[in-house]
Coordinates of C-alpha atoms and ligand atoms in Angstrom, one line a residue:
M388 CA 212.0 56.9 105.5
A389 CA 208.5 57.2 107.0
T390 CA 208.3 59.3 110.2
E391 CA 206.6 57.7 113.2
Y392 CA 203.1 59.1 114.0
F393 CA 202.4 60.4 117.5
F394 CA 199.0 61.8 118.6
S395 CA 200.1 65.0 120.2
H396 CA 196.9 66.7 121.3
R397 CA 196.3 67.5 124.9
H398 CA 192.8 68.9 124.2
I399 CA 190.2 68.3 121.5
L400 CA 188.9 71.8 120.8
G401 CA 188.0 71.4 117.1
I402 CA 188.5 69.5 113.9
D403 CA 190.4 72.5 112.7
H404 CA 193.3 71.5 114.9
L405 CA 193.5 67.9 113.6
S406 CA 195.6 66.7 110.7
V407 CA 194.7 64.0 108.3
D408 CA 196.9 61.6 110.3
D409 CA 195.2 62.7 113.6
I410 CA 191.7 62.0 112.1
D411 CA 192.8 58.7 110.7
H412 CA 194.3 57.7 114.0
I413 CA 191.2 58.7 116.0
L414 CA 188.9 56.8 113.6
N415 CA 191.1 53.7 113.7
T416 CA 191.2 53.8 117.5
A417 CA 187.4 54.2 117.6
E418 CA 187.0 51.3 115.3
S419 CA 189.2 49.1 117.5
F420 CA 187.0 50.1 120.5
K421 CA 183.7 49.3 118.9
E422 CA 184.1 45.6 119.8
I423 CA 184.0 46.5 123.6
S424 CA 180.4 47.7 123.3
A425 CA 179.4 44.4 121.8
R426 CA 180.7 42.3 124.6
P427 CA 178.4 40.9 127.3
I428 CA 180.5 42.8 129.9
K429 CA 181.1 46.2 128.4
K430 CA 184.0 47.4 130.5
V431 CA 187.7 47.6 130.2
P432 CA 190.1 49.0 132.9
T433 CA 191.9 51.4 130.5
L434 CA 190.9 54.7 132.4
R435 CA 190.6 53.3 135.9
G436 CA 191.4 55.9 138.5
N437 CA 190.8 58.8 136.1
T438 CA 188.2 61.5 136.9
I439 CA 186.0 63.0 134.1
I440 CA 183.7 65.9 134.6
N441 CA 180.9 66.6 132.2
L442 CA 179.9 70.3 132.1
F443 CA 176.9 70.7 129.9
F444 CA 175.6 74.2 129.9
E445 CA 173.2 73.4 127.0
P446 CA 170.8 70.5 126.7
S447 CA 172.0 67.3 125.2
T448 CA 170.9 63.7 124.9
R449 CA 173.4 62.0 122.5
T450 CA 176.6 63.8 123.3
K451 CA 176.3 63.9 127.1
L452 CA 175.1 60.3 127.4
S453 CA 177.6 58.9 125.0
F454 CA 180.6 60.6 126.7
E455 CA 179.3 59.2 130.0
V456 CA 178.8 55.7 128.5
A457 CA 182.3 55.9 126.9
A458 CA 183.9 56.9 130.2
K459 CA 182.1 54.2 132.2
R460 CA 183.0 51.5 129.6
M461 CA 186.6 52.5 130.2
S462 CA 186.2 52.4 134.0
A463 CA 186.7 56.2 134.6
D464 CA 184.8 58.0 137.4
T465 CA 182.4 60.4 135.8
F466 CA 180.6 63.4 137.4
G467 CA 178.5 66.0 135.7
I468 CA 176.6 69.2 136.3
S469 CA 174.2 71.1 134.1
A470 CA 173.7 74.8 133.8
S471 CA 170.5 74.7 135.8
T472 CA 172.1 72.9 138.8
S473 CA 175.4 74.7 138.7
S474 CA 176.4 78.0 140.5
A475 CA 176.4 79.6 137.0
T476 CA 172.8 80.3 137.9
K477 CA 174.1 82.5 140.8
G478 CA 176.3 84.5 138.4
E479 CA 179.6 82.5 138.7
T480 CA 181.7 83.1 135.7
L481 CA 182.9 80.3 133.4
I482 CA 186.5 80.9 134.5
D483 CA 185.7 80.8 138.2
T484 CA 183.7 77.7 137.6
A485 CA 186.6 76.2 135.7
R486 CA 189.1 77.1 138.4
N487 CA 186.9 75.6 141.1
I488 CA 186.5 72.4 139.2
A489 CA 190.2 72.3 138.5
A490 CA 190.8 72.4 142.2
M491 CA 189.2 69.0 142.4
H492 CA 191.9 67.6 140.1
P493 CA 189.9 66.1 137.3
D494 CA 191.8 64.5 134.4
I495 CA 189.4 65.4 131.7
I496 CA 186.7 68.2 131.4
I497 CA 184.1 67.8 128.7
I498 CA 182.2 71.0 128.0
R499 CA 179.2 72.1 126.0
H500 CA 178.4 75.8 126.1
S501 CA 176.5 78.4 124.1
F502 CA 179.5 80.6 124.0
S503 CA 181.8 79.9 120.9
G504 CA 185.3 79.5 122.2
S505 CA 184.4 78.4 125.7
P506 CA 186.5 75.1 125.6
H507 CA 189.5 77.1 124.3
L508 CA 189.1 79.6 127.2
L509 CA 188.7 76.7 129.7
S510 CA 191.8 75.0 128.4
R511 CA 193.9 78.0 129.3
H512 CA 192.7 77.9 133.0
V513 CA 192.8 74.2 133.9
N514 CA 195.4 71.5 134.0
A515 CA 192.9 68.9 132.8
A516 CA 192.5 67.9 129.2
V517 CA 189.5 69.7 127.7
I518 CA 187.1 68.2 125.1
N519 CA 184.7 70.4 123.2
A520 CA 181.2 68.8 123.2
G521 CA 179.8 71.7 121.1
D522 CA 180.6 75.4 121.5
G523 CA 178.0 77.9 120.3
T524 CA 177.9 78.0 116.6
H525 CA 181.6 77.2 116.2
E526 CA 182.5 73.4 116.3
H527 CA 181.3 70.0 117.5
P528 CA 184.4 67.9 116.8
S529 CA 183.3 64.6 118.3
Q530 CA 180.1 64.7 116.1
G531 CA 182.3 65.5 113.0
L532 CA 184.5 62.5 113.9
L533 CA 181.6 60.1 114.4
D534 CA 180.1 61.2 111.1
M535 CA 183.4 60.5 109.3
L536 CA 183.6 57.1 111.0
T537 CA 180.1 56.2 109.9
V538 CA 180.7 57.2 106.3
R539 CA 184.1 55.4 106.2
E540 CA 182.6 52.2 107.5
H541 CA 180.0 52.2 104.7
K542 CA 182.1 53.6 101.9
G543 CA 185.5 52.2 102.8
R544 CA 187.1 55.6 102.3
L545 CA 186.5 59.3 102.7
D546 CA 188.4 60.7 99.7
G547 CA 186.5 61.4 96.5
L548 CA 183.0 61.3 98.0
K549 CA 180.3 63.9 97.4
I550 CA 178.9 65.0 100.8
A551 CA 175.7 67.1 100.6
I552 CA 174.8 69.1 103.7
I553 CA 171.4 70.8 103.7
G554 CA 169.9 73.3 106.1
D555 CA 171.0 75.8 108.7
I556 CA 174.7 76.0 108.1
L557 CA 175.0 79.4 109.8
H558 CA 174.2 78.2 113.3
S559 CA 175.4 74.6 112.9
R560 CA 178.6 73.7 114.8
V561 CA 178.1 70.2 113.3
A562 CA 178.2 71.5 109.8
H563 CA 181.4 73.5 110.5
S564 CA 183.1 70.4 112.0
D565 CA 181.8 68.2 109.1
I566 CA 182.9 70.6 106.4
L567 CA 186.4 70.9 107.9
G568 CA 186.7 67.2 108.6
F569 CA 185.3 65.7 105.3
S570 CA 187.2 68.2 103.1
R571 CA 190.4 67.6 105.0
M572 CA 190.0 63.9 104.3
G573 CA 189.5 64.5 100.6
S574 CA 185.7 64.5 100.3
E575 CA 184.0 67.3 98.3
V576 CA 181.5 69.1 100.5
F577 CA 178.5 70.8 98.9
V578 CA 175.9 72.8 101.0
Y579 CA 172.5 74.3 100.4
G580 CA 170.0 76.1 102.5
P581 CA 168.1 79.4 102.8
A582 CA 170.4 82.3 101.9
T583 CA 169.9 83.7 105.4
L584 CA 171.3 80.6 106.9
I585 CA 174.4 80.3 104.7
P586 CA 177.5 82.2 106.0
M587 CA 179.3 84.4 103.5
D588 CA 182.8 82.9 104.0
L589 CA 181.9 79.2 103.6
D590 CA 184.4 78.6 100.8
T591 CA 187.2 79.3 103.2
L592 CA 186.1 76.2 105.2
G593 CA 186.2 74.1 102.1
A594 CA 182.6 73.9 101.0
T595 CA 180.8 74.8 97.7
V596 CA 177.5 76.5 98.0
C597 CA 174.8 75.1 95.6
S598 CA 171.9 77.1 94.2
S599 CA 169.2 74.3 94.3
L600 CA 168.2 71.3 96.3
Q601 CA 168.6 69.1 93.2
E602 CA 172.2 70.5 92.6
V603 CA 173.3 69.7 96.1
V604 CA 171.8 66.2 96.3
E605 CA 172.4 64.9 92.7
D606 CA 174.9 62.1 92.7
A607 CA 175.7 62.6 96.4
D608 CA 177.3 59.7 98.4
V609 CA 176.0 61.2 101.6
V610 CA 172.9 63.4 102.2
M611 CA 173.1 65.1 105.6
T612 CA 170.3 67.3 106.8
L613 CA 170.7 69.6 109.7
R614 CA 168.3 70.6 112.5
I615 CA 166.6 73.9 112.2
Q616 CA 167.9 75.5 115.4
K617 CA 164.8 77.3 116.8
E618 CA 166.7 78.3 119.9
R619 CA 169.3 80.3 117.9
Q620 CA 166.8 82.3 115.8
D621 CA 165.6 85.4 117.8
D622 CA 164.8 87.1 114.6
P623 CA 163.1 84.6 112.2
L624 CA 165.5 83.7 109.4
I625 CA 163.0 81.5 107.5
P626 CA 159.4 82.5 106.6
S627 CA 157.8 79.5 108.4
F628 CA 158.6 75.8 109.2
R629 CA 156.0 74.7 106.7
E630 CA 157.6 76.8 103.9
Y631 CA 161.1 75.5 105.0
A632 CA 159.8 71.9 104.7
L633 CA 158.5 72.5 101.2
Q634 CA 161.7 74.1 99.9
Y635 CA 164.5 72.4 101.8
G636 CA 163.0 69.3 103.4
V637 CA 164.5 66.0 102.3
T638 CA 161.6 63.8 101.0
R639 CA 161.9 60.4 99.4
Q640 CA 161.8 62.1 96.0
V641 CA 164.7 64.4 97.0
A642 CA 166.7 61.5 98.3
S643 CA 166.2 59.6 95.0
W644 CA 168.4 62.2 93.3
A645 CA 171.4 61.0 95.2
K646 CA 173.4 57.9 94.3
P647 CA 171.3 54.7 94.8
D648 CA 173.6 53.7 97.7
A649 CA 173.7 57.2 99.3
L650 CA 173.6 57.4 103.1
I651 CA 171.0 59.5 104.8
M652 CA 172.5 61.2 107.9
H653 CA 171.3 63.6 110.6
P654 CA 173.2 64.6 113.8
G655 CA 169.9 64.6 115.8
P656 CA 167.6 65.7 117.3
I657 CA 165.5 65.6 114.2
N658 CA 162.6 68.0 113.5
R659 CA 160.6 65.2 111.8
G660 CA 158.6 66.6 108.9
I661 CA 160.6 69.8 108.7
E662 CA 164.2 69.2 107.5
L663 CA 163.7 65.4 107.1
M664 CA 160.6 63.4 106.4
P665 CA 160.0 60.4 108.7
D666 CA 160.0 57.8 105.9
V667 CA 163.5 58.9 104.9
A668 CA 164.8 59.2 108.5
D669 CA 163.6 55.7 109.1
G670 CA 164.2 54.3 105.6
P671 CA 166.7 51.7 104.5
R672 CA 169.4 54.2 103.6
S673 CA 169.3 55.9 107.0
V674 CA 172.4 55.5 109.2
I675 CA 171.2 57.9 111.9
L676 CA 171.2 55.4 114.7
E677 CA 174.6 54.0 113.5
Q678 CA 175.9 57.6 114.0
V679 CA 174.8 57.4 117.6
T680 CA 176.4 53.9 118.1
N681 CA 179.7 55.3 116.6
G682 CA 179.5 58.3 118.9
V683 CA 180.3 56.0 121.9
A684 CA 183.3 54.5 120.1
V685 CA 184.7 57.9 118.9
R686 CA 184.3 59.3 122.4
M687 CA 186.1 56.3 124.0
A688 CA 188.9 57.0 121.5
L689 CA 189.1 60.7 122.4
L690 CA 189.2 60.0 126.1
Y691 CA 191.8 57.4 125.6
L692 CA 194.0 59.5 123.4
V693 CA 193.9 62.7 125.4
M694 CA 194.8 60.7 128.5
G695 CA 197.7 59.2 126.6
N696 CA 199.0 62.8 126.4
S697 CA 198.5 64.0 130.0
Ligands
CP1587 N1 174.1 65.6 117.9 C1 174.1 66.1 119.1 O1 174.9 66.9 119.5 O2 173.0 65.7 119.8 P1 172.7 66.2 121.3 O3 172.4 67.7 121.3 O4 171.5 65.4 121.8 O5 173.9 65.9 122.1

Protein backbone atom coordinates (compact mmCIF):
# COMPACT_ATOMS: atom_id res chain seq x y z
CA MET A 1 0.00 0.00 0.00
CA ALA A 2 1.40 3.44 -0.96
CA THR A 3 2.18 5.67 2.02
CA GLU A 4 0.73 9.18 1.99
CA TYR A 5 3.29 11.91 1.26
CA PHE A 6 3.63 14.80 3.70
CA PHE A 7 5.99 17.77 3.25
CA SER A 8 7.66 17.86 6.64
CA HIS A 9 10.26 20.62 6.35
CA ARG A 10 10.02 23.61 8.64
CA HIS A 11 13.07 25.26 7.03
CA ILE A 12 14.61 25.15 3.55
CA LEU A 13 18.32 25.09 4.30
CA GLY A 14 19.63 23.09 1.35
CA ILE A 15 18.77 20.61 -1.39
CA ASP A 16 20.80 18.11 0.60
CA HIS A 17 17.91 17.83 3.08
CA LEU A 18 15.27 17.20 0.39
CA SER A 19 14.17 13.77 -0.80
CA VAL A 20 13.04 12.89 -4.34
CA ASP A 21 9.42 13.16 -3.13
CA ASP A 22 10.09 16.57 -1.55
CA ILE A 23 11.65 17.91 -4.75
CA ASP A 24 8.81 16.51 -6.88
CA HIS A 25 6.26 18.05 -4.52
CA ILE A 26 7.95 21.48 -4.55
CA LEU A 27 8.20 21.46 -8.35
CA ASN A 28 4.56 20.36 -8.73
CA THR A 29 3.43 23.06 -6.30
CA ALA A 30 5.49 25.68 -8.16
CA GLU A 31 4.00 24.56 -11.47
CA SER A 32 0.50 25.00 -10.06
CA PHE A 33 1.38 28.54 -8.87
CA LYS A 34 2.75 29.69 -12.25
CA GLU A 35 -0.73 30.49 -13.47
CA ILE A 36 -1.16 33.16 -10.75
CA SER A 37 1.65 35.24 -12.28
CA ALA A 38 -0.16 35.18 -15.66
CA ARG A 39 -3.42 36.61 -14.28
CA PRO A 40 -4.37 40.27 -14.77
CA ILE A 41 -4.55 40.60 -10.96
CA LYS A 42 -1.54 38.68 -9.71
CA LYS A 43 -2.55 38.16 -6.12
CA VAL A 44 -4.03 35.39 -3.98
CA PRO A 45 -4.82 35.62 -0.26
CA THR A 46 -2.90 32.43 0.70
CA LEU A 47 -0.36 34.06 3.05
CA ARG A 48 -2.45 37.03 4.21
CA GLY A 49 -1.42 38.06 7.72
CA ASN A 50 2.01 36.41 7.48
CA THR A 51 5.16 38.45 7.96
CA ILE A 52 8.25 37.72 5.88
CA ILE A 53 11.63 39.33 6.50
CA ASN A 54 14.31 39.41 3.80
CA LEU A 55 17.83 39.57 5.24
CA PHE A 56 20.22 40.04 2.36
CA PHE A 57 23.79 40.51 3.57
CA GLU A 58 25.11 40.07 0.01
CA PRO A 59 23.95 41.77 -3.21
CA SER A 60 21.14 40.17 -5.17
CA THR A 61 18.78 41.12 -7.97
CA ARG A 62 16.95 37.92 -8.94
CA THR A 63 16.67 36.07 -5.62
CA LYS A 64 15.77 39.07 -3.45
CA LEU A 65 13.24 40.51 -5.87
CA SER A 66 11.64 37.19 -6.71
CA PHE A 67 11.18 36.27 -3.03
CA GLU A 68 9.55 39.70 -2.58
CA VAL A 69 7.37 39.29 -5.65
CA ALA A 70 6.43 35.76 -4.53
CA ALA A 71 5.49 36.96 -1.04
CA LYS A 72 3.43 39.89 -2.32
CA ARG A 73 1.62 37.72 -4.87
CA MET A 74 0.55 35.58 -1.91
CA SER A 75 -0.51 38.67 0.11
CA ALA A 76 2.18 38.34 2.81
CA ASP A 77 3.65 41.45 4.42
CA THR A 78 7.33 41.71 3.48
CA PHE A 79 10.12 43.73 4.99
CA GLY A 80 13.82 43.71 4.24
CA ILE A 81 17.18 45.04 5.25
CA SER A 82 20.53 44.83 3.55
CA ALA A 83 23.95 44.55 5.16
CA SER A 84 24.74 48.21 4.52
CA THR A 85 21.57 49.48 6.22
CA SER A 86 21.51 47.02 9.13
CA SER A 87 23.23 47.29 12.51
CA ALA A 88 25.62 44.57 11.35
CA THR A 89 27.67 47.58 10.18
CA LYS A 90 27.95 48.56 13.86
CA GLY A 91 29.26 45.13 14.81
CA GLU A 92 26.04 43.35 15.82
CA THR A 93 26.46 39.60 15.51
CA LEU A 94 24.26 37.47 13.26
CA ILE A 95 22.76 35.71 16.28
CA ASP A 96 21.91 39.01 18.00
CA THR A 97 20.44 40.28 14.73
CA ALA A 98 18.40 37.08 14.49
CA ARG A 99 17.13 37.29 18.08
CA ASN A 100 16.07 40.90 17.63
CA ILE A 101 14.25 40.11 14.41
CA ALA A 102 12.64 37.08 16.06
CA ALA A 103 11.33 39.40 18.80
CA MET A 104 9.17 41.04 16.09
CA HIS A 105 7.48 37.65 15.47
CA PRO A 106 8.06 37.13 11.74
CA ASP A 107 6.72 33.92 10.21
CA ILE A 108 9.50 33.43 7.67
CA ILE A 109 13.07 34.77 7.50
CA ILE A 110 14.86 34.58 4.17
CA ILE A 111 18.61 34.97 4.45
CA ARG A 112 21.53 35.44 2.07
CA HIS A 113 24.93 35.66 3.75
CA SER A 114 28.58 35.20 2.81
CA PHE A 115 29.04 32.80 5.73
CA SER A 116 28.34 29.18 4.75
CA GLY A 117 25.98 27.73 7.34
CA SER A 118 24.39 31.06 8.38
CA PRO A 119 20.79 29.90 7.65
CA HIS A 120 21.41 26.75 9.70
CA LEU A 121 22.71 28.89 12.59
CA LEU A 122 19.74 31.24 12.29
CA SER A 123 17.26 28.36 12.32
CA ARG A 124 18.53 27.34 15.76
CA HIS A 125 17.86 30.79 17.24
CA VAL A 126 14.46 31.82 15.85
CA ASN A 127 10.96 30.40 15.85
CA ALA A 128 10.34 31.53 12.28
CA ALA A 129 10.81 29.27 9.27
CA VAL A 130 14.20 29.99 7.66
CA ILE A 131 14.86 29.85 3.92
CA ASN A 132 18.40 29.85 2.60
CA ALA A 133 18.74 32.36 -0.26
CA GLY A 134 22.43 31.51 -0.73
CA ASP A 135 25.00 30.88 2.00
CA GLY A 136 28.64 31.50 1.12
CA THR A 137 29.94 28.78 -1.15
CA HIS A 138 27.61 26.14 0.33
CA GLU A 139 24.09 26.02 -1.21
CA HIS A 140 21.46 28.05 -3.03
CA PRO A 141 18.48 25.68 -2.82
CA SER A 142 15.80 27.86 -4.43
CA GLN A 143 18.09 28.34 -7.46
CA GLY A 144 18.63 24.58 -7.72
CA LEU A 145 14.87 24.04 -7.58
CA LEU A 146 14.06 26.65 -10.23
CA ASP A 147 16.75 25.16 -12.46
CA MET A 148 15.16 21.72 -12.08
CA LEU A 149 11.69 23.13 -12.77
CA THR A 150 12.95 24.82 -15.96
CA VAL A 151 14.58 21.63 -17.23
CA ARG A 152 11.58 19.46 -16.30
CA GLU A 153 9.23 21.81 -18.18
CA HIS A 154 11.29 21.49 -21.35
CA LYS A 155 12.34 17.84 -21.16
CA GLY A 156 9.30 16.41 -19.39
CA ARG A 157 11.54 14.59 -16.91
CA LEU A 158 14.78 14.88 -14.96
CA ASP A 159 15.96 11.28 -14.94
CA GLY A 160 18.40 10.08 -17.57
CA LEU A 161 19.49 13.57 -18.68
CA LYS A 162 23.08 14.69 -19.15
CA ILE A 163 23.62 17.99 -17.30
CA ALA A 164 26.91 19.78 -18.11
CA ILE A 165 28.04 22.42 -15.61
CA ILE A 166 31.03 24.54 -16.61
CA GLY A 167 33.08 27.00 -14.62
CA ASP A 168 33.82 27.97 -11.04
CA ILE A 169 32.43 24.94 -9.22
CA LEU A 170 34.55 25.61 -6.13
CA HIS A 171 32.85 28.87 -5.16
CA SER A 172 29.45 28.18 -6.68
CA ARG A 173 26.63 27.48 -4.22
CA VAL A 174 24.41 27.18 -7.32
CA ALA A 175 26.59 24.35 -8.67
CA HIS A 176 26.46 22.54 -5.33
CA SER A 177 22.65 22.73 -5.14
CA ASP A 178 22.31 21.77 -8.82
CA ILE A 179 24.66 18.80 -8.52
CA LEU A 180 22.82 17.53 -5.44
CA GLY A 181 19.37 18.14 -6.93
CA PHE A 182 19.81 16.90 -10.48
CA SER A 183 21.71 13.79 -9.42
CA ARG A 184 19.10 13.02 -6.74
CA MET A 185 16.43 13.22 -9.45
CA GLY A 186 18.27 10.74 -11.68
CA SER A 187 20.19 13.06 -14.03
CA GLU A 188 23.87 12.50 -14.69
CA VAL A 189 25.88 15.60 -13.82
CA PHE A 190 29.23 16.30 -15.49
CA VAL A 191 31.42 19.28 -14.61
CA TYR A 192 34.41 21.00 -16.13
CA GLY A 193 36.48 24.04 -15.25
CA PRO A 194 39.98 25.16 -14.31
CA ALA A 195 41.60 22.65 -11.93
CA THR A 196 41.93 25.45 -9.36
CA LEU A 197 38.14 25.87 -9.36
CA ILE A 198 37.16 22.20 -9.07
CA PRO A 199 36.85 20.87 -5.48
CA MET A 200 38.64 17.60 -4.71
CA ASP A 201 35.63 15.75 -3.28
CA LEU A 202 33.14 16.47 -6.06
CA ASP A 203 32.30 12.81 -6.69
CA THR A 204 30.81 12.61 -3.18
CA LEU A 205 28.17 15.14 -4.32
CA GLY A 206 27.34 12.98 -7.34
CA ALA A 207 29.21 14.69 -10.21
CA THR A 208 31.76 13.39 -12.71
CA VAL A 209 34.70 15.67 -13.47
CA CYS A 210 35.54 15.89 -17.20
CA SER A 211 38.93 16.65 -18.67
CA SER A 212 37.89 18.82 -21.64
CA LEU A 213 35.20 21.24 -22.70
CA GLN A 214 34.22 18.91 -25.54
CA GLU A 215 33.85 15.95 -23.16
CA VAL A 216 31.53 17.83 -20.79
CA VAL A 217 29.35 19.39 -23.50
CA GLU A 218 29.13 16.49 -25.97
CA ASP A 219 25.57 15.08 -26.12
CA ALA A 220 24.48 17.16 -23.14
CA ASP A 221 20.77 17.89 -22.65
CA VAL A 222 21.60 20.97 -20.60
CA VAL A 223 24.65 23.24 -20.78
CA MET A 224 24.91 25.40 -17.70
CA THR A 225 27.66 27.98 -17.34
CA LEU A 226 28.55 29.58 -14.03
CA ARG A 227 29.57 33.10 -13.22
CA ILE A 228 33.23 33.67 -12.47
CA GLN A 229 32.96 34.98 -8.92
CA LYS A 230 35.43 37.84 -8.89
CA GLU A 231 34.43 38.73 -5.31
CA ARG A 232 35.49 35.32 -3.96
CA GLN A 233 38.96 35.27 -5.53
CA ASP A 234 41.38 37.19 -3.30
CA ASP A 235 44.22 35.22 -4.85
CA PRO A 236 43.71 34.87 -8.59
CA LEU A 237 42.74 31.27 -9.43
CA ILE A 238 42.63 31.86 -13.18
CA PRO A 239 45.38 33.49 -15.27
CA SER A 240 43.11 36.19 -16.77
CA PHE A 241 39.49 36.62 -17.83
CA ARG A 242 40.57 36.70 -21.47
CA GLU A 243 42.33 33.37 -21.08
CA TYR A 244 39.34 31.94 -19.19
CA ALA A 245 37.01 32.99 -22.01
CA LEU A 246 39.23 31.29 -24.58
CA GLN A 247 39.51 28.01 -22.68
CA TYR A 248 36.21 27.68 -20.85
CA GLY A 249 33.81 30.19 -22.43
CA VAL A 250 30.72 28.73 -24.10
CA THR A 251 30.66 29.95 -27.69
CA ARG A 252 28.22 28.97 -30.43
CA GLN A 253 30.68 26.32 -31.58
CA VAL A 254 30.99 24.85 -28.07
CA ALA A 255 27.20 24.81 -27.70
CA SER A 256 26.91 22.93 -31.03
CA TRP A 257 28.62 19.89 -29.44
CA ALA A 258 25.57 19.40 -27.19
CA LYS A 259 22.33 17.74 -28.35
CA PRO A 260 20.47 19.85 -30.96
CA ASP A 261 17.69 20.56 -28.45
CA ALA A 262 20.02 21.22 -25.51
CA LEU A 263 19.07 24.03 -23.14
CA ILE A 264 21.50 26.84 -22.39
CA MET A 265 21.27 27.94 -18.75
CA HIS A 266 22.98 30.41 -16.43
CA PRO A 267 21.93 31.42 -12.90
CA GLY A 268 22.86 35.07 -13.52
CA PRO A 269 24.33 37.58 -13.32
CA ILE A 270 26.22 36.78 -16.54
CA ASN A 271 29.74 37.98 -17.25
CA ARG A 272 29.00 38.35 -20.98
CA GLY A 273 31.94 37.44 -23.15
CA ILE A 274 33.74 35.58 -20.32
CA GLU A 275 31.87 32.39 -19.31
CA LEU A 276 29.09 32.79 -21.91
CA MET A 277 29.11 34.57 -25.25
CA PRO A 278 26.22 37.03 -25.84
CA ASP A 279 24.93 35.27 -28.98
CA VAL A 280 24.56 32.02 -26.99
CA ALA A 281 23.07 33.74 -23.92
CA ASP A 282 20.47 35.42 -26.14
CA GLY A 283 20.15 32.58 -28.66
CA PRO A 284 17.15 30.35 -29.40
CA ARG A 285 18.22 27.59 -26.99
CA SER A 286 18.70 29.92 -24.04
CA VAL A 287 16.19 29.54 -21.18
CA ILE A 288 17.93 32.01 -18.89
CA LEU A 289 14.94 34.35 -18.54
CA GLU A 290 12.59 31.38 -18.09
CA GLN A 291 14.77 30.46 -15.11
CA VAL A 292 14.00 33.89 -13.65
CA THR A 293 10.24 33.50 -14.28
CA ASN A 294 10.30 30.08 -12.65
CA GLY A 295 12.16 31.57 -9.70
CA VAL A 296 9.00 33.40 -8.64
CA ALA A 297 6.88 30.23 -8.84
CA VAL A 298 9.41 28.13 -6.92
CA ARG A 299 9.69 30.77 -4.21
CA MET A 300 5.90 31.02 -3.94
CA ALA A 301 5.86 27.24 -3.46
CA LEU A 302 8.57 27.36 -0.79
CA LEU A 303 6.81 30.12 1.19
CA TYR A 304 3.52 28.23 0.96
CA LEU A 305 5.01 24.88 1.98
CA VAL A 306 7.03 26.11 4.95
CA MET A 307 3.97 28.00 6.23
CA GLY A 308 2.01 24.78 5.98
CA ASN A 309 4.45 23.34 8.50
CA SER A 310 4.53 26.18 11.02
N1 LIG B 1 21.00 33.63 -9.34
C1 LIG B 1 21.14 34.52 -8.33
O1 LIG B 1 21.28 34.16 -7.16
O2 LIG B 1 21.10 35.84 -8.73
P1 LIG B 1 21.15 37.06 -7.72
O3 LIG B 1 22.52 37.09 -7.08
O4 LIG B 1 20.89 38.29 -8.55
O5 LIG B 1 20.11 36.85 -6.68
